[in-house]
Amino acid sequence: MIFWKVSLASAVIIAGLTGAASASSSPWIDVQGGRVRLVTSGGPNQHGILSGALEIDLAPGWKTYWRDPGDAGVPPTIDVSASANIKSAELDFPAPERHDEGDFSWAGYDRPVSLPVRFSLEDPSKPASVRASIFLGVCETICVPVKADIAIDPAADPDNQDDAATVKAALADLPAPATSDFGLRIVGFEEDKLVVEAVFPSSGEDADIFIAAEDGYAFEEPKRSRKDGRTFFTMGASRPDTHPSSGGMHYTLVTKAGAVSGILPYF
């Protein structure tokens, strides 16, 4: 069983509180179980999107979480509401692994990981500054919630080659987009059981799926089965009384042939 420390491990970049940041990436911030930093690279594209990465460098034996940890844990989040000319920031995630901890399991990483960040600018023609509050959990035998307040100026050094390599590597580690030939589809939902079929170009023995519970949905750990050469996953599931009419939930399908991510429609 993993236990959470009650105290909050907090690391703060002073420049983010007292004045303008002077770099497009932050220094490493030491936290219990590792260190974190935030990187940006280049300028905003034609859609006003600025690319970055949240680097989580874990010490040996420590772990952190996917966008939906499962039975326990704290997923990484980023709050940029204190920023200038930035309306939102969205984290993306490499394919996670499933970890068993006796009575429960969780989805995440037991290795250093870089999470791509998409910053959306309010006005791409104007300067932007990032004031980000990062919150995540790191675990060994005890789990520690980590808070880091980071200030950076994306325009300070947009052509930095090290920053560009960091962001490029984080993006390259993402699963490929799901397709009709490699992804999940809903087969049915009955008596609080959701059944999905996984389609992929390899054998089904090592396939696993991760679905992020969002907007009032909840899922138990999926159980894999094979029938007529096809791979299915069945899991206990609950949904809100009034489910959204459009949109869906993030999922990742992991196989020997690689991993893909997509959106599972609300049901």
Coordinates of C-alpha atoms in Angstrom, one line a residue:
M1 CA 0.0 0.0 0.0
I2 CA 1.2 3.5 -0.8
F3 CA 0.7 6.2 1.8
W4 CA 0.5 9.9 1.3
K5 CA 2.5 12.4 3.3
V6 CA 0.3 15.1 4.8
S7 CA 2.8 17.9 4.3
L8 CA 3.1 19.6 1.0
A9 CA 6.6 19.6 -0.7
S10 CA 6.7 23.1 -2.2
A11 CA 9.4 24.5 -4.5
V12 CA 9.1 28.1 -5.7
I13 CA 11.0 30.0 -8.4
I14 CA 11.4 33.5 -6.7
A15 CA 11.5 35.3 -10.1
G16 CA 7.9 34.1 -10.7
L17 CA 6.8 36.1 -7.6
T18 CA 9.0 39.2 -7.6
G19 CA 9.6 40.1 -11.2
A20 CA 10.0 39.2 -14.9
A21 CA 11.5 35.9 -15.8
S22 CA 14.7 36.1 -17.8
A23 CA 14.8 32.7 -19.6
S24 CA 12.6 30.5 -21.8
S25 CA 13.2 27.5 -19.5
S26 CA 13.4 27.3 -15.7
P27 CA 16.2 25.9 -13.6
W28 CA 15.8 22.4 -12.2
I29 CA 13.7 22.5 -9.0
D30 CA 14.8 19.9 -6.5
V31 CA 11.9 18.0 -4.8
Q32 CA 11.7 14.9 -2.7
G33 CA 12.1 12.0 -5.1
G34 CA 13.6 13.9 -8.0
R35 CA 13.4 17.3 -9.7
V36 CA 11.2 19.2 -12.2
R37 CA 11.5 22.0 -14.6
L38 CA 9.5 23.7 -17.4
V39 CA 10.8 24.4 -20.9
T40 CA 9.5 26.3 -23.9
S41 CA 10.9 26.5 -27.4
G42 CA 10.4 28.7 -30.4
G43 CA 7.5 31.1 -30.9
P44 CA 3.8 30.6 -31.2
N45 CA 2.6 29.0 -34.5
Q46 CA -0.1 30.5 -36.8
H47 CA -2.8 29.1 -34.4
G48 CA -1.3 30.8 -31.4
I49 CA 0.1 27.6 -29.9
L50 CA 3.5 27.6 -28.1
S51 CA 5.2 24.3 -27.5
G52 CA 6.9 23.3 -24.2
A53 CA 7.6 20.4 -21.9
L54 CA 7.3 19.6 -18.2
E55 CA 10.4 17.5 -17.3
I56 CA 10.1 15.2 -14.3
D57 CA 13.4 13.7 -13.5
L58 CA 12.7 10.9 -11.0
A59 CA 15.3 9.4 -8.6
P60 CA 15.7 5.6 -8.8
G61 CA 12.8 3.8 -7.2
W62 CA 10.4 6.7 -7.5
K63 CA 7.3 6.9 -9.6
T64 CA 4.8 9.5 -10.9
Y65 CA 1.3 9.4 -12.5
W66 CA -0.5 9.4 -15.9
R67 CA -3.4 11.8 -16.6
D68 CA -5.7 9.3 -14.7
P69 CA -3.7 7.4 -12.0
G70 CA -6.5 4.9 -11.4
D71 CA -7.3 3.8 -7.8
A72 CA -4.9 6.2 -6.1
G73 CA -2.6 9.0 -6.9
V74 CA -2.3 12.6 -8.1
P75 CA -2.2 13.3 -11.9
P76 CA 0.1 16.2 -13.0
T77 CA -1.6 19.5 -13.6
I78 CA -0.6 22.9 -14.7
D79 CA -2.3 26.2 -13.8
V80 CA -1.4 29.2 -16.0
S81 CA -4.1 31.6 -14.8
A82 CA -1.5 34.1 -13.5
S83 CA 0.3 34.3 -16.9
A84 CA 0.2 37.2 -19.3
N85 CA -1.4 36.6 -22.7
I86 CA -1.8 32.9 -22.2
K87 CA -5.3 31.6 -21.9
S88 CA -4.6 27.9 -21.3
A89 CA -2.0 25.1 -21.1
E90 CA -2.7 21.5 -21.9
L91 CA -0.4 18.6 -20.8
D92 CA 0.0 15.5 -23.0
F93 CA 1.3 12.1 -21.9
P94 CA 3.5 9.3 -23.1
A95 CA 2.1 5.8 -22.9
P96 CA 1.9 4.8 -19.3
E97 CA 2.6 1.5 -17.6
R98 CA 0.3 -0.4 -15.2
H99 CA 1.7 -0.8 -11.7
D100 CA 0.2 -3.2 -9.1
E101 CA 0.4 -2.3 -5.4
G102 CA -1.3 -5.2 -3.7
D103 CA -5.0 -4.3 -3.4
F104 CA -4.9 -1.6 -6.1
S105 CA -3.2 -0.7 -9.3
W106 CA -2.3 2.6 -10.9
A107 CA -1.2 4.1 -14.2
G108 CA 2.1 6.0 -14.5
Y109 CA 5.8 6.0 -14.9
D110 CA 8.8 4.6 -12.9
R111 CA 11.3 6.4 -15.0
P112 CA 12.1 10.1 -15.8
V113 CA 9.4 11.5 -18.1
S114 CA 8.8 14.6 -20.1
L115 CA 5.2 15.8 -20.7
P116 CA 4.6 18.0 -23.7
V117 CA 2.7 21.2 -22.9
R118 CA 0.6 23.2 -25.4
F119 CA 0.3 26.9 -24.4
S120 CA -2.6 28.7 -26.1
L121 CA -1.9 32.4 -26.5
E122 CA -4.8 34.9 -26.4
D123 CA -3.1 37.1 -29.0
P124 CA -0.1 35.6 -30.9
S125 CA 1.1 39.0 -32.0
K126 CA 1.8 40.1 -28.4
P127 CA 4.4 39.0 -25.9
A128 CA 3.5 36.3 -23.4
S129 CA 4.9 35.4 -20.1
V130 CA 4.3 32.1 -18.2
R131 CA 3.5 32.0 -14.5
A132 CA 2.8 28.3 -14.0
S133 CA 1.8 26.5 -10.9
I134 CA 2.7 22.8 -11.3
F135 CA 1.2 20.1 -9.1
L136 CA 2.0 16.4 -9.2
G137 CA 2.6 13.4 -7.0
V138 CA 5.8 11.4 -6.7
C139 CA 6.0 8.1 -4.9
E140 CA 8.4 5.6 -3.4
T141 CA 6.9 3.7 -0.5
I142 CA 5.4 7.0 0.6
C143 CA 3.8 9.4 -1.9
V144 CA 4.6 13.1 -1.8
P145 CA 2.5 15.9 -3.4
V146 CA 4.8 18.4 -5.1
K147 CA 4.0 22.0 -5.9
A148 CA 6.3 24.2 -8.0
D149 CA 5.6 27.8 -9.0
I150 CA 7.6 28.6 -12.1
A151 CA 8.1 31.8 -14.1
I152 CA 9.6 31.9 -17.6
D153 CA 9.7 34.2 -20.6
P154 CA 9.2 32.2 -23.8
A155 CA 10.7 35.1 -25.9
A156 CA 13.9 35.3 -23.9
D157 CA 15.8 32.6 -25.8
P158 CA 13.4 31.0 -28.3
D159 CA 16.2 29.5 -30.5
N160 CA 17.9 27.7 -27.7
Q161 CA 19.0 24.3 -29.2
D162 CA 18.9 22.4 -25.9
D163 CA 15.4 23.6 -25.2
A164 CA 14.3 22.7 -28.8
A165 CA 15.8 19.2 -28.4
T166 CA 14.0 18.7 -25.1
V167 CA 10.6 19.7 -26.5
K168 CA 11.2 17.6 -29.7
A169 CA 12.1 14.5 -27.6
A170 CA 9.0 14.9 -25.5
L171 CA 6.7 15.1 -28.5
A172 CA 8.5 12.1 -30.1
D173 CA 7.7 10.0 -27.0
L174 CA 4.0 10.5 -27.4
P175 CA 1.8 7.6 -28.8
A176 CA 0.7 8.0 -32.4
P177 CA -2.8 9.1 -33.1
A178 CA -5.3 6.3 -33.1
T179 CA -6.8 5.1 -36.5
S180 CA -9.6 2.8 -37.6
D181 CA -6.9 0.1 -37.9
F182 CA -5.2 0.8 -34.6
G183 CA -7.4 1.9 -31.7
L184 CA -10.4 1.3 -29.6
R185 CA -14.1 1.1 -30.3
I186 CA -17.1 0.7 -28.0
V187 CA -18.9 -2.6 -28.4
G188 CA -21.5 -2.1 -25.7
F189 CA -22.5 -0.9 -22.2
E190 CA -24.9 -3.0 -20.1
E191 CA -25.4 -3.6 -16.4
D192 CA -22.6 -1.2 -15.5
K193 CA -20.1 -3.1 -17.7
L194 CA -18.3 -1.4 -20.6
V195 CA -17.0 -3.6 -23.4
V196 CA -14.5 -2.2 -26.0
E197 CA -12.7 -3.9 -28.8
A198 CA -9.0 -3.2 -29.4
V199 CA -7.8 -3.3 -33.0
F200 CA -4.1 -3.4 -33.6
P201 CA -1.4 -5.1 -35.8
S202 CA 0.0 -7.6 -33.4
S203 CA -1.0 -10.4 -31.1
G204 CA -3.3 -9.6 -28.2
E205 CA -1.5 -11.2 -25.3
D206 CA 0.4 -8.1 -24.2
A207 CA -2.2 -5.4 -25.1
D208 CA -3.4 -3.1 -22.4
I209 CA -5.7 0.0 -22.4
F210 CA -5.9 3.1 -20.2
I211 CA -9.0 5.3 -20.2
A212 CA -9.1 8.6 -18.4
A213 CA -12.2 9.0 -16.3
E214 CA -13.5 12.5 -17.1
D215 CA -16.8 14.4 -16.6
G216 CA -18.4 12.1 -14.1
Y217 CA -17.3 8.8 -15.7
A218 CA -15.4 6.1 -13.7
F219 CA -13.8 2.8 -14.7
E220 CA -12.5 -0.3 -13.0
E221 CA -9.4 -2.0 -14.2
P222 CA -10.1 -3.6 -17.6
K223 CA -10.1 -7.4 -18.1
R224 CA -8.7 -8.6 -21.5
S225 CA -10.3 -11.5 -23.4
R226 CA -9.9 -13.0 -26.9
K227 CA -12.7 -14.3 -29.1
D228 CA -12.5 -15.4 -32.8
G229 CA -9.1 -13.7 -33.1
R230 CA -10.3 -10.4 -31.7
T231 CA -9.3 -8.7 -28.5
F232 CA -11.8 -7.2 -26.1
F233 CA -11.6 -5.4 -22.8
T234 CA -14.4 -5.5 -20.2
M235 CA -14.5 -3.2 -17.2
G236 CA -16.9 -2.0 -14.5
A237 CA -18.0 1.5 -15.4
S238 CA -20.3 4.2 -14.2
R239 CA -21.5 7.3 -16.1
P240 CA -23.3 10.5 -15.1
D241 CA -27.1 10.7 -15.1
T242 CA -26.9 13.2 -17.9
H243 CA -23.9 12.5 -20.1
P244 CA -22.4 15.0 -22.5
S245 CA -23.9 15.1 -26.0
S246 CA -20.5 15.4 -27.6
G247 CA -16.8 14.9 -26.9
G248 CA -15.1 12.0 -25.2
M249 CA -12.4 10.7 -22.9
H250 CA -8.7 10.3 -23.6
Y251 CA -7.4 6.7 -24.0
T252 CA -4.1 5.0 -24.7
L253 CA -3.8 1.5 -26.2
V254 CA -0.4 -0.1 -25.6
T255 CA 0.7 -3.1 -27.7
K256 CA 3.9 -4.9 -28.9
A257 CA 3.4 -2.9 -32.1
G258 CA 3.6 0.4 -30.3
A259 CA 1.0 2.7 -28.6
V260 CA -1.7 5.0 -29.9
S261 CA -3.9 7.5 -28.2
G262 CA -7.4 8.7 -29.1
I263 CA -10.7 9.9 -27.8
L264 CA -13.4 7.4 -26.7
P265 CA -16.8 8.8 -27.3
Y266 CA -19.1 9.4 -24.3
F267 CA -21.6 6.6 -23.9

